[in-house]
mmCIF file of C-alpha atoms in Angstrom:
data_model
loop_
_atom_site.group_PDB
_atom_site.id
_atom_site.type_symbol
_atom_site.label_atom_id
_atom_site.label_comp_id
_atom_site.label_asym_id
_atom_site.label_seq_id
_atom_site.Cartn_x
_atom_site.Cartn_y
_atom_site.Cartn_z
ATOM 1 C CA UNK A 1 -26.281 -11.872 1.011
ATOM 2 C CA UNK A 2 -26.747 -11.277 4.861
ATOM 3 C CA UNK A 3 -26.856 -8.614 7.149
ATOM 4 C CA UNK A 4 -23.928 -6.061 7.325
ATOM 5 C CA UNK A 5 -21.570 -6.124 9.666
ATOM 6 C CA UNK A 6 -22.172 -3.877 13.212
ATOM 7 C CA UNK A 7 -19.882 -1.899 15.349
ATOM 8 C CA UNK A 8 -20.366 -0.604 18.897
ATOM 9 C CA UNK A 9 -19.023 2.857 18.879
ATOM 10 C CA UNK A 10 -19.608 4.411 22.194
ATOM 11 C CA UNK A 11 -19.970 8.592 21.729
ATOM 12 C CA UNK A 12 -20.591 10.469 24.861
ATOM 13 C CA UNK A 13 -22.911 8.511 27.275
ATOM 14 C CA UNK A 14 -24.330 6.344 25.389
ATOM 15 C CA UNK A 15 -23.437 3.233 23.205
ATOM 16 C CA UNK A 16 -25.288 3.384 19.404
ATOM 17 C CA UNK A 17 -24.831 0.642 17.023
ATOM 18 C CA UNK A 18 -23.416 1.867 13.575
ATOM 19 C CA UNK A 19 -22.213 0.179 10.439
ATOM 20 C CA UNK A 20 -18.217 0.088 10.099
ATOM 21 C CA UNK A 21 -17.046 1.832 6.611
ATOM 22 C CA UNK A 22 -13.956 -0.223 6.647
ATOM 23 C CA UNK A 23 -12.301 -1.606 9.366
ATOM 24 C CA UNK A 24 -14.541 -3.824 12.509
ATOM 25 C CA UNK A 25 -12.155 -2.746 15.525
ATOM 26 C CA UNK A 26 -9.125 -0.757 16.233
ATOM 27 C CA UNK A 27 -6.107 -3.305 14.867
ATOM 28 C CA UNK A 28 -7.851 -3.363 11.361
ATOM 29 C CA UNK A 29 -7.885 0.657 11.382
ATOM 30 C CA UNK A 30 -4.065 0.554 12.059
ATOM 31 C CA UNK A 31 -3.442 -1.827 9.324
ATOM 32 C CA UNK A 32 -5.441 0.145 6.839
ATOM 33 C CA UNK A 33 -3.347 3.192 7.923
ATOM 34 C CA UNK A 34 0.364 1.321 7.878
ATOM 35 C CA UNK A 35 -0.813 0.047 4.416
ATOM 36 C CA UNK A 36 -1.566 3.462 3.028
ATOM 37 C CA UNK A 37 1.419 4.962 4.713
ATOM 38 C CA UNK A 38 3.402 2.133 2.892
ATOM 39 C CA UNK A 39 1.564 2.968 -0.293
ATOM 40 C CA UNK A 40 2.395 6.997 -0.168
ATOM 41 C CA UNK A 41 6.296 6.200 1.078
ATOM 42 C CA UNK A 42 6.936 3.886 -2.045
ATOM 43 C CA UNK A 43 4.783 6.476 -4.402
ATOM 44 C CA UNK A 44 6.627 10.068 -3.428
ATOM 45 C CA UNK A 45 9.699 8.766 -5.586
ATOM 46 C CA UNK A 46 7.443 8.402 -8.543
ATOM 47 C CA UNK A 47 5.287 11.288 -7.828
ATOM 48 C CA UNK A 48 7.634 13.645 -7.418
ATOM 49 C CA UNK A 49 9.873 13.132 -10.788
ATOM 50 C CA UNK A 50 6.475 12.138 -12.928
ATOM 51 C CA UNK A 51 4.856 15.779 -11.512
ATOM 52 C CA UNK A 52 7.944 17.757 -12.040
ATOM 53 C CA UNK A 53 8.424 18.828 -8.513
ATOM 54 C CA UNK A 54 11.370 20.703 -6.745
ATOM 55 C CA UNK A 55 10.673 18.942 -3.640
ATOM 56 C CA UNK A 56 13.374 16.530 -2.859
ATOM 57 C CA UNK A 57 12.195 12.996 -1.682
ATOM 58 C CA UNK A 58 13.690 13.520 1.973
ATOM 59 C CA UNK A 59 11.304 16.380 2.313
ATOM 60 C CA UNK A 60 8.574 14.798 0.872
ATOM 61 C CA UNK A 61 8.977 11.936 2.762
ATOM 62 C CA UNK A 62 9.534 14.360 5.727
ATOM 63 C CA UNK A 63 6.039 15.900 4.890
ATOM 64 C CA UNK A 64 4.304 12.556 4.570
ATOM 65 C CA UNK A 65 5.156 11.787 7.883
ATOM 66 C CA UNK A 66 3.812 14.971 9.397
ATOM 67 C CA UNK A 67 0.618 14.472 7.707
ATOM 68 C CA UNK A 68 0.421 11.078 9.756
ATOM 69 C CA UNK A 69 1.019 12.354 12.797
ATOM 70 C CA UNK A 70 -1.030 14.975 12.345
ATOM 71 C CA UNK A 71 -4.429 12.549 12.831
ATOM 72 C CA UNK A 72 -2.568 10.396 15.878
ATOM 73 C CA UNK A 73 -4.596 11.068 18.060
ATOM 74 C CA UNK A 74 -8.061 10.020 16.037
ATOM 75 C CA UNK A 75 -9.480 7.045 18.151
ATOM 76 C CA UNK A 76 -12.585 6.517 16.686
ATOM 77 C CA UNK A 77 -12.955 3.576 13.979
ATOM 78 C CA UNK A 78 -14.856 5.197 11.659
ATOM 79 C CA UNK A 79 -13.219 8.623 11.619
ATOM 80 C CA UNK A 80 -9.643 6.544 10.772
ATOM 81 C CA UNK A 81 -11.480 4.722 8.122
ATOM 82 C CA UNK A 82 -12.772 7.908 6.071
ATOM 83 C CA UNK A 83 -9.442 9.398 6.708
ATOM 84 C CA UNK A 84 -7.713 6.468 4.934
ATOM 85 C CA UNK A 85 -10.714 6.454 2.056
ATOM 86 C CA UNK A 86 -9.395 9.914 1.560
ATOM 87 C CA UNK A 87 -5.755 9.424 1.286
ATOM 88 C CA UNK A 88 -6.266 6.633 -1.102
ATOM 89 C CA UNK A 89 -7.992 8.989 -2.954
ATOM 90 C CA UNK A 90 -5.010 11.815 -2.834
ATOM 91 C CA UNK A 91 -2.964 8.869 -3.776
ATOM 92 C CA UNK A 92 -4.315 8.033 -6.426
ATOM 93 C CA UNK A 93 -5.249 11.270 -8.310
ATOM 94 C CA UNK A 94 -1.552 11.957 -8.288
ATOM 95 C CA UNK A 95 -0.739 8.499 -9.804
ATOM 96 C CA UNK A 96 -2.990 8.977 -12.704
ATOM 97 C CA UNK A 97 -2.047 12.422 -12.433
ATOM 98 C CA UNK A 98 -5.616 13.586 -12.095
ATOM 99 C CA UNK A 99 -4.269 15.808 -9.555
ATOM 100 C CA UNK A 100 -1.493 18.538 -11.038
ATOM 101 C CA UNK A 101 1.469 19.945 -9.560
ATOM 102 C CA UNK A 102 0.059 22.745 -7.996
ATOM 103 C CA UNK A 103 -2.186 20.489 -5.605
ATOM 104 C CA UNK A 104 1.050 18.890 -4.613
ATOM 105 C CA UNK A 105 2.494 21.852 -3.556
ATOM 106 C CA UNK A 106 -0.599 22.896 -1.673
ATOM 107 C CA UNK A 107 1.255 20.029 1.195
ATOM 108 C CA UNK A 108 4.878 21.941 1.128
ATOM 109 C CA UNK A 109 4.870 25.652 2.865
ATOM 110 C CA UNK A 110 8.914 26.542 1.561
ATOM 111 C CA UNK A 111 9.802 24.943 -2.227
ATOM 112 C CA UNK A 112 12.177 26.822 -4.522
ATOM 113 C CA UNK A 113 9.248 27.656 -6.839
ATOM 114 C CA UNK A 114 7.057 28.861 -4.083
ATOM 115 C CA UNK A 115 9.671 31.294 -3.144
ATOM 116 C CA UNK A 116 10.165 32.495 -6.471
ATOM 117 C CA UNK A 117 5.933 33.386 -6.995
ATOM 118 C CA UNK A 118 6.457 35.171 -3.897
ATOM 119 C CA UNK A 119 9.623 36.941 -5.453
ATOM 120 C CA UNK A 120 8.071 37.660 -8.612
ATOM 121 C CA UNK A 121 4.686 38.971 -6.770
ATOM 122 C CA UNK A 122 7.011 41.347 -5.158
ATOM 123 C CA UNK A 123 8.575 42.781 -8.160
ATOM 124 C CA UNK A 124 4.866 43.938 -10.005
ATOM 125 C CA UNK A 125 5.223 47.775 -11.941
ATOM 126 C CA UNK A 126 4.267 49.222 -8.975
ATOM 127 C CA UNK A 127 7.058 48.176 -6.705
ATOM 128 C CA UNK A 128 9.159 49.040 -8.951
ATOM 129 C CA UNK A 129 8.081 52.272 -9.602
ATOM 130 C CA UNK A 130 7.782 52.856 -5.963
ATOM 131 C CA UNK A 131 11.655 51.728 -5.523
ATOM 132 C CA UNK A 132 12.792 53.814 -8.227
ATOM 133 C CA UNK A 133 11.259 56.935 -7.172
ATOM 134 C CA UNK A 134 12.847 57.065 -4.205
#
């Protein structure tokens, strides 16, 4: 079979030789990470009518983006790699829908029906008793 592949990965003063997860230098990373970007833009369509979500796709999309960014300033090899092991995970439990609706809306801070838990949190016996006896 052969030895594994090696990667220099230099950490604070020294250089230590460590196995890649995924990707051998920085280009491959980035093409891993386009790809699953690519994967999630053409999925949020799907995802969000097949989950029943009031999230419209511009938002979504909007979101997905953010969630990029978020990481753009990871450098190191390896750290892009597990990051892009774990979104193909998060992709995929919502495409066999291992993942319900309620994880999905752990990623938006404002939907319709997040506003209306809120609402209806606000409106428990006690409230109302506290309104009306005013």
């Amino acid at each position: 079979c052969g030895p594994l592949p090696q990667a220099v990965v230099s950490t604070q003063s020294t250089g230590k030789i460590v196995r890649p997860i995924l990707s051998k230098n920085a280009t491959e990373a980035r093409a891993g990470v386009t790809a699953l970007y690519r994967d999630f833009y053409r999925e949020l369509d799907w995802t969000c009518r097949s989950h029943l979500l009031d999230v419209t796709i511009a938002d979504a999309r909007r979101k997905l983006k953010s969630e990029f960014l978020k990481h753009r300033n990871v450098t190191d090899v390896r750290v892009i790699d597990m990051l892009v092991v774990k979104g193909r995970m998060s992709l995929e439990e919502f495409h066999h829908f291992w993942a319900q609706s309620y994880n999905a809306y752990a990623y938006f801070d404002d939907t319709e029906t997040q506003k209306r838990i809120v609402k209806e949190k606000d409106a428990t016996f006690l409230d109302k008793f506290y309104k009306s006896s005013n």
